[in-house]
Short mmCIF file of C-alpha atoms in Angstrom, two decimals:
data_model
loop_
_atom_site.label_atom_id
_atom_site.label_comp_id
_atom_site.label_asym_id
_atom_site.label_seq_id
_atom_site.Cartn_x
_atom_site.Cartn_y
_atom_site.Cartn_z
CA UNK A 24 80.42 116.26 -53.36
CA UNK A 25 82.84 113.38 -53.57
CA UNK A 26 84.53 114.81 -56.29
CA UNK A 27 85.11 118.67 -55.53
CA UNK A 28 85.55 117.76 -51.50
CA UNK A 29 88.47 115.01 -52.14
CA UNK A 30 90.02 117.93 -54.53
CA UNK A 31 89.60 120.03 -51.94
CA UNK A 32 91.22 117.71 -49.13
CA UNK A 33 94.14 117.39 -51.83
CA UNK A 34 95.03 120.95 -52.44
CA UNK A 35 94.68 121.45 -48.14
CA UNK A 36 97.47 119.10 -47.52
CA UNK A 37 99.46 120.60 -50.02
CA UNK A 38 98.82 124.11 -48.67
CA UNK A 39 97.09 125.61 -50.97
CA UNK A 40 94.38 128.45 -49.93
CA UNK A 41 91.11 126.42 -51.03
CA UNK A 42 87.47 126.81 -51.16
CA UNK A 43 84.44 124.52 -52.38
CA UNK A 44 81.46 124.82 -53.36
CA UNK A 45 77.97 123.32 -54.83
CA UNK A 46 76.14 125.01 -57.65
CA UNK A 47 72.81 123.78 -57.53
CA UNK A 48 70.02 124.97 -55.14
CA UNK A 49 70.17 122.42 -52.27
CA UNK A 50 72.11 119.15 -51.29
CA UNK A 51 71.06 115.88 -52.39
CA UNK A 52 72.40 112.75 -50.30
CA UNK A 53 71.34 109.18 -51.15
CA UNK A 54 68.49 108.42 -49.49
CA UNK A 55 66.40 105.01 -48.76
CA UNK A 56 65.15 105.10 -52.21
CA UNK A 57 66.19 107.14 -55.37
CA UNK A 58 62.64 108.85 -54.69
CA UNK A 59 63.92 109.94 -51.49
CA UNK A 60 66.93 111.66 -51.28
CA UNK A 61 68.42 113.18 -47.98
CA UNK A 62 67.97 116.85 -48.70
CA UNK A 63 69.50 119.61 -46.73
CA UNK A 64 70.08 123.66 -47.69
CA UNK A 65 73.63 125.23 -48.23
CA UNK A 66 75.58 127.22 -46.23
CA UNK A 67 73.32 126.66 -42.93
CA UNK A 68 72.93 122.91 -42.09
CA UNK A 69 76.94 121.53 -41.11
CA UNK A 70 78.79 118.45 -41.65
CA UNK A 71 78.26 117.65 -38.31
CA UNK A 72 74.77 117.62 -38.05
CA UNK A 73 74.28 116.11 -41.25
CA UNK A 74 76.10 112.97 -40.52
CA UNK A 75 74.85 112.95 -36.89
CA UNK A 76 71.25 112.85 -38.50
CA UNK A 77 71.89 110.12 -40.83
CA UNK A 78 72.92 108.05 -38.20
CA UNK A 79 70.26 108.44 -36.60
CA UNK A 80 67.88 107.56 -39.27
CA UNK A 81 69.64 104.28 -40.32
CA UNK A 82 73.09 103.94 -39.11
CA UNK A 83 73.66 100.35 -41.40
CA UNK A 84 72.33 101.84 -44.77
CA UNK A 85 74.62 104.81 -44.90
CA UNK A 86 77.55 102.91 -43.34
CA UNK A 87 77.09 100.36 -46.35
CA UNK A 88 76.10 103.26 -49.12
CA UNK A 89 79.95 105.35 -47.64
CA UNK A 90 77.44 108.01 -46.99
CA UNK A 91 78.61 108.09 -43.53
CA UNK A 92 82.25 107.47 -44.16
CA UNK A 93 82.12 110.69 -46.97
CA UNK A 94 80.39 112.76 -44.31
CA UNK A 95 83.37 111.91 -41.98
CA UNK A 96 86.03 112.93 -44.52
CA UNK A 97 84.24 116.00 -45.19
CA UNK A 98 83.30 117.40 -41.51
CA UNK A 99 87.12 117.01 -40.91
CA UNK A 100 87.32 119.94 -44.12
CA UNK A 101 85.08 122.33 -43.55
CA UNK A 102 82.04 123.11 -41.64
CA UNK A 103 79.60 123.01 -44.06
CA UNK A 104 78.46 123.06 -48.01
CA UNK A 105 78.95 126.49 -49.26
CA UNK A 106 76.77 127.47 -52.67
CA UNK A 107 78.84 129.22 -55.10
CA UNK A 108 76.04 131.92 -55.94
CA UNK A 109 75.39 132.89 -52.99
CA UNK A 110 79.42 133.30 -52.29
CA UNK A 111 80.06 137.43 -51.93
CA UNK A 112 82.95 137.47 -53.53
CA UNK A 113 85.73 140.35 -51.49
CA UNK A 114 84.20 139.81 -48.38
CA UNK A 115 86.53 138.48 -45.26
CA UNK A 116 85.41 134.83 -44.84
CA UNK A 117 85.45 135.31 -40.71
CA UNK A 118 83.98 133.24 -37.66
CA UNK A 119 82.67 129.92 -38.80
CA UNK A 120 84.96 129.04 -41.90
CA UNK A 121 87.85 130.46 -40.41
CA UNK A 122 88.71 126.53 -39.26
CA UNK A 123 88.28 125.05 -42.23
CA UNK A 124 91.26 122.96 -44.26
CA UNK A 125 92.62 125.16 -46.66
CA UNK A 126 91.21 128.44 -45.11
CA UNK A 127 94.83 130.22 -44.28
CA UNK A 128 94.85 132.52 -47.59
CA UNK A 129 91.64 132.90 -48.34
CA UNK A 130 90.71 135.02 -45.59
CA UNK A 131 89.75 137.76 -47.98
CA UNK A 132 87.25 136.38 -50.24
CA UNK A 133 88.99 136.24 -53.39
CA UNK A 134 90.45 133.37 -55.72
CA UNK A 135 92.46 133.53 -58.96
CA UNK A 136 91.61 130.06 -59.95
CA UNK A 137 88.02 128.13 -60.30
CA UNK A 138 88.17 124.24 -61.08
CA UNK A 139 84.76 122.68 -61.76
CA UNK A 140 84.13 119.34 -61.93
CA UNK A 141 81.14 118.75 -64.62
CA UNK A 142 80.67 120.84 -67.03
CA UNK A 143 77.18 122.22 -66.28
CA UNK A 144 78.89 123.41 -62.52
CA UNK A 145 81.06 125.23 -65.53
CA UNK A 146 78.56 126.73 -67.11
CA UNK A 147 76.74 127.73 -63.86
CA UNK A 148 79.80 129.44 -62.76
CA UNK A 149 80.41 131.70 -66.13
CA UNK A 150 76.56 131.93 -65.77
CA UNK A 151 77.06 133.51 -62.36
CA UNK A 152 79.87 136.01 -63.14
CA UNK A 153 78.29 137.50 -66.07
CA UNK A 154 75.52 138.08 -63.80
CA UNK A 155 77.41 139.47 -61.17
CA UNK A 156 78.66 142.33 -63.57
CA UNK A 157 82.35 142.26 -62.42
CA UNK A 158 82.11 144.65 -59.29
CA UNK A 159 85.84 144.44 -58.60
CA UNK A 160 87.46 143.82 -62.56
CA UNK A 161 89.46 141.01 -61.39
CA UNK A 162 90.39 138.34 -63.37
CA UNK A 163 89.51 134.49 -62.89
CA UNK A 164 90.22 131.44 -64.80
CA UNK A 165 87.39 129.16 -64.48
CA UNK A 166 88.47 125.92 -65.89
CA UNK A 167 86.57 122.31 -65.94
CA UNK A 168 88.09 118.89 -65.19
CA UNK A 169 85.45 116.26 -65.86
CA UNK A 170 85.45 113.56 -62.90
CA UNK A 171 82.75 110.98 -62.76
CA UNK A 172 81.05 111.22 -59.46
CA UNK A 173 82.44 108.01 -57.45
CA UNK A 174 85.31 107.44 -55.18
CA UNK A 175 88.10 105.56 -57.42
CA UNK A 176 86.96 108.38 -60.31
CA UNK A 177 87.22 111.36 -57.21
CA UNK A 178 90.69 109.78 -56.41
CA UNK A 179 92.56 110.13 -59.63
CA UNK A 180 90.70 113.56 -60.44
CA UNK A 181 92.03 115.04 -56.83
CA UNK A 182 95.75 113.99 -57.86
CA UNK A 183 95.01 115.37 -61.24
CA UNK A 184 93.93 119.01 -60.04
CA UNK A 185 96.54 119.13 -57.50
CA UNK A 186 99.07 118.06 -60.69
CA UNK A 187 97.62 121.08 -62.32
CA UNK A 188 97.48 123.41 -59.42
CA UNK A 189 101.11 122.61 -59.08
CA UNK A 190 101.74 123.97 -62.87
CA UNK A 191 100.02 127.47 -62.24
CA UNK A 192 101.56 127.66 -59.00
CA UNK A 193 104.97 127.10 -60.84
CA UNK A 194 103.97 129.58 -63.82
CA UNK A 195 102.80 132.41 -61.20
CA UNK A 196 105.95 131.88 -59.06
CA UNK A 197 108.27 132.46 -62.27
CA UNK A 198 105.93 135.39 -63.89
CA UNK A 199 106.39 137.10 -60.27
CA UNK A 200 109.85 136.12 -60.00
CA UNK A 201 110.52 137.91 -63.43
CA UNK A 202 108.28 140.86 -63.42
CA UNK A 203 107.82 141.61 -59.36
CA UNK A 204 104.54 141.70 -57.07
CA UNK A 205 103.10 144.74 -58.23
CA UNK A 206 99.60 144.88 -58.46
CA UNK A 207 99.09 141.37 -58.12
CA UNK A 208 97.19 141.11 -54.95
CA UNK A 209 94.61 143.03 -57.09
CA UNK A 210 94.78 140.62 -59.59
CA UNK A 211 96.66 142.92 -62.21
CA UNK A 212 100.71 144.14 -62.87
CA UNK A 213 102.70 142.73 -64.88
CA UNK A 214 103.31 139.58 -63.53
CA UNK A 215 99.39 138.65 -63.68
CA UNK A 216 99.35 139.48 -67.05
CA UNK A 217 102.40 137.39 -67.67
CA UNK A 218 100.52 134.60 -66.06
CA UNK A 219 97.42 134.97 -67.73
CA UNK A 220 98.79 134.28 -71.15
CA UNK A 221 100.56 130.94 -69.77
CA UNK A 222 97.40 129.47 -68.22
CA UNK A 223 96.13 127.92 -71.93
CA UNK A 224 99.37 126.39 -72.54
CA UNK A 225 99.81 125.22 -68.63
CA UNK A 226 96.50 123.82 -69.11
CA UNK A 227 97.27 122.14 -72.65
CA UNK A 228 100.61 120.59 -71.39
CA UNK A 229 98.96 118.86 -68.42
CA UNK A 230 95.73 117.60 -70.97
CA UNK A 231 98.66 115.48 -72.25
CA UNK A 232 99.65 114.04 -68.70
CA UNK A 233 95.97 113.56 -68.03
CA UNK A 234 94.55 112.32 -71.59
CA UNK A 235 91.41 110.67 -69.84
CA UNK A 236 89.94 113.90 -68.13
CA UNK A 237 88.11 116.24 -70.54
CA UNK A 238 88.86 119.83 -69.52
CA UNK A 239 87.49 123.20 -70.49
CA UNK A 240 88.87 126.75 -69.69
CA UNK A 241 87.55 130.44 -70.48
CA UNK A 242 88.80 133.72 -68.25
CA UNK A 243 85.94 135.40 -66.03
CA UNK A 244 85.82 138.74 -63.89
CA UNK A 245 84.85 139.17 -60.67
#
């Protein structure tokens, strides 16, 4: 949660239509004792009420943990944790995300990019689209920058994507530049195609700005 919500702060402020997610089957906070994490269920329970709750239960122990103070950052996102399998992909994200940082573009339930930040979220993500079948043939790059979960490690890997978002947000300006819109909206035409091939060597160029972060990429459908 530090990791993918600082990444997604970073991309907000630079405008970029952005959405987060978790992959695995609840959220897991800190607790009192590592045999007693905070758990809560995506998509349902908010920010809000999350951090609301935890002060409540002991106000000094998340304060000193930066439970509390992550909870703050994040509840001034988006409204809650979203899980990435239960996301239905091409449906209108409406009413309760609609205020969310980084919402303005992504009204319509699709993405061109995923960025993972472990490699098992990676492999639960190529997981999920195989089993999705690709309903609507669209292609995705899923790629994987590996960020240790803290706050200095969440810091430099939020500059990092946003270094890298900036790259195939270049690439994808020129390729529709050069070739015209068509089709891309639909995630085809000439210019997506154009852009497809660049995203290995966009992603190869920037693994030599960022030695220190292990990535991984493959191509998915939707």
């Amino acid at each position: 949660m530090l990791r993918s919500m600082e990444a997604h702060l970073r991309l907000s402020l630079a405008s970029y239509p952005v959405i987060s997610f978790g992959t695995g089957s609840l959220v897991r906070l800190p607790g009192p004792s590592i045999t007693q994490p905070n758990v809560y269920p995506f998509n349902v329970i908010s920010y809000d009420q999350m951090y609301s709750e935890l002060s409540a239960k002991d106000s000094r122990l998340y304060r000193a943990n930066g439970l509390l103070t992550m909870l703050e950052r994040n509840r001034g996102v988006k409204f809650a944790p979203e899980r990435w399998q239960d996301w239905p992909v091409g449906k209108p994200r409406l009413e309760k995300y609609t205020q969310d940082k980084g919402s303005k573009g992504s009204e319509g339930g699709v993405v061109d990019v995923v960025i993972t930040c472990e490699e098992r979220c990676w492999d639960a993500v190529v997981d999920n689209l195989l089993e999705r079948g690709s309903p609507l043939n669209r292609p995705v790059h899923v790629i994987n920058v590996d960020i240790k979960d803290n706050h200095e490690e969440g810091l430099i890997g939020g500059s990092a994507i946003l270094d890298l978002a900036d790259s195939l947000n270049s690439a994808a300006r020129e390729e529709r530049e050069k070739s015209g819109d068509g089709g891309w909206a639909d995630g085809a035409g000439d210019a997506r195609a154009g852009f497809d091939q660049r995203v290995p060597e966009i992603l190869a160029e920037w693994q030599e700005r960022w030695p220190n972060l292990a990535a991984l990429w493959t191509i998915g459908w939707f």
